[in-house]
Amino acid sequence: MGIIAKNINKSFGTPPVHVLSDISLDIKDGEFISLTGRSGAGKSTLLYVLSSLDDPTSGSVEIADRDITQMSSDELYRFRNQKMGFVFQFHYLIAELTAIQNILLPAMKFNEEVIRRPRAEMLLEQFGLKEKINRYPRQLSGGEQQRLAIARSLVMEPKYLFADEPTGSLDTTNAESVMNILQDCSRKQGMTVIMVTHDPDFSKLADRQIRLADGRIVP
Amino acid sequence: MIFLAMRYLLERKRQTLLTLLGVFFGTTAFVVVSGFFAGMQGYYVQQLVNNGAQVHIEARTDYLTEHGLDRDFFGPSPLHIFWAPAPAGVKGFINVQNPQSWYKRLDADPRVEAYSPTLSAAALFNLGNISVAANLLGCDPNKQAKVTTISDYMMAGKFTDISVGGNRIILGDELMKQLGAGMQQVVMVSVGTHPPVPFRVVGRFYTGSRGLDRQAFGSLPDVQKVNLTPNYINEIGVRLKDYTEADELARSWAKLAPERIESWGDQNQNIKSIFAIQNALRFSMIITVLIVAGFGIYNILNMTVNQKRQDIAILRALGYDTFDIIMLFFSQGLLVGICGTILGLICGYIVCRYLQTISFLQTSPSNPQGHLHIALTLKIYLEAAALALLSTSIASILPARSAGKLTPIEIIRQGG
């Protein structure tokens, strides 16, 4: 179980630039992992490869005993929808939809918006956005937008949460509240959380820190 | 995805409206222009079909060509034959051979509504010092009235008045004016070198077509007598239950007897080719309009795809597949297309109804108000909808496909 990465290589362009070189990882279910390193170290790329958004040049990624690099695209989209949550540095909220519609967007894929609505409302309340339920993203502050984005990633009750610099564009107070949420997900709800950050303080909050330099894991 | 597509469309109302207007105008133009042309063509066809016979069975008159008689005189493979002067004129018969067999055949054919045997002769009409050459048509008025609409155009007298016989004649308005004749006057009619015969004018008709109005009608036996050809007829006019079968029937009858058989279409080839050119012009014009409308949709959708790259990225990350993304953008174009088409069809219909009330053409007995003839057939509306939807579909599927090809990682890596 968990996420097992074997001998992952990733290179771009011709001549190939190696971004990830021979990375093997074993992440247990419920673990809170932080990926750190300088910019250009390949931490974001590793996150995307682990989360199926990007394909490795070679190597394999197994999630819950299934090789996601071999999955058919239908299976993969369903897996992503049901089992994975994503938080990015940018919130990627859809400007034309209200807060609640944005949160329910993953549920709409398989027509589950009615079933998921109580959970969506619960998340809004938990994140202090209860009064903003029908607001549009542009009517929210930066911190509120990011919390909304996290709520969206949690609405399907994923087992795996992938966060790419989730605090990157937030001030300290908002960043801390985001970190609290992520910690909660891991500790209280048993989610596997993998977070890319370059902030050493936040990195320390994880169960395990993985440091990358020049596409390799450094101990 | 339709839900989100609608939100996108409503969010940029002005662009949506503009693209919708493009499709709208294209569709409206198609409906109106097609209705106008089809209506006009239909009107002319109705005139041709109703005013005359739909199939003409005529005495065979082949024109002689320069070498048309070579075989008859000089054996099976004549060479180097020069005529001085070359043979000219017609070959064949001046009358329909064995009309009885035709009557039997036409009576038995369920597709035939009515038929009328006629004899036409080039006659000279004399009244006092005035003499006018015109066509004299002998017919059974009861039969002729079933084959053509001539009896609707009677301005004085009844068409059946000639049926009693006794040298009665009905003159066209034009011919009447030229002769200076009045009702009940006697005009002298002669054919060829035969002696003139007196005829009493018992009717006048006016169709609005100058050629037709220069004709005269008499009863068939009277005209046969004047022409010194008793029992001869040189044409049988046939009216069908469905005039569109005329071409086909003419072809099949032509195999049965030596007579020359022509449909109303054969006799009006020039009009048919004018119709073909009109239709080609109409289609190319409308297709141009719709291509322009299509480009509008294409442009705006392409722009939207670029603006919504971040949305595409997150949708993909949330588990929406390529098909969902294609549908998200395709349905936007299609929604605009469908709305524009429906509005265009409705507006086109209203404009057509309005055009029908305008007095535009010269008035004539068959069209006393001079109204434009606008076709409102379902076919035009289906064609318009099909063309509009086709052009919007093509215009939307291209940007939608390019949106479907975007992978989330490309967009996220570029920072949106």
Short mmCIF file of C-alpha atoms in Angstrom, two decimals, chain A residues 94 105, chain B residues 1 4 8 310-321 325 328:
data_model
loop_
_atom_site.label_atom_id
_atom_site.label_comp_id
_atom_site.label_asym_id
_atom_site.label_seq_id
_atom_site.Cartn_x
_atom_site.Cartn_y
_atom_site.Cartn_z
CA ILE A 94 -13.12 29.04 -11.74
CA LEU A 105 -16.67 20.77 -9.25
CA MET B 1 -20.06 20.43 -18.70
CA LEU B 4 -20.03 25.40 -17.01
CA TYR B 8 -18.73 30.93 -19.60
CA GLN B 310 -6.00 27.53 -15.93
CA ASP B 311 -9.53 26.22 -15.76
CA ILE B 312 -8.60 23.46 -18.18
CA ALA B 313 -5.62 22.57 -16.00
CA ILE B 314 -7.63 22.28 -12.81
CA LEU B 315 -10.45 20.39 -14.49
CA ARG B 316 -7.96 17.86 -15.80
CA ALA B 317 -6.37 17.59 -12.36
CA LEU B 318 -9.79 17.03 -10.82
CA GLY B 319 -10.38 14.03 -13.07
CA TYR B 320 -12.15 15.51 -16.08
CA ASP B 321 -11.00 13.74 -19.25
CA ILE B 325 -12.79 19.38 -22.03
CA LEU B 328 -16.86 22.18 -22.56
#
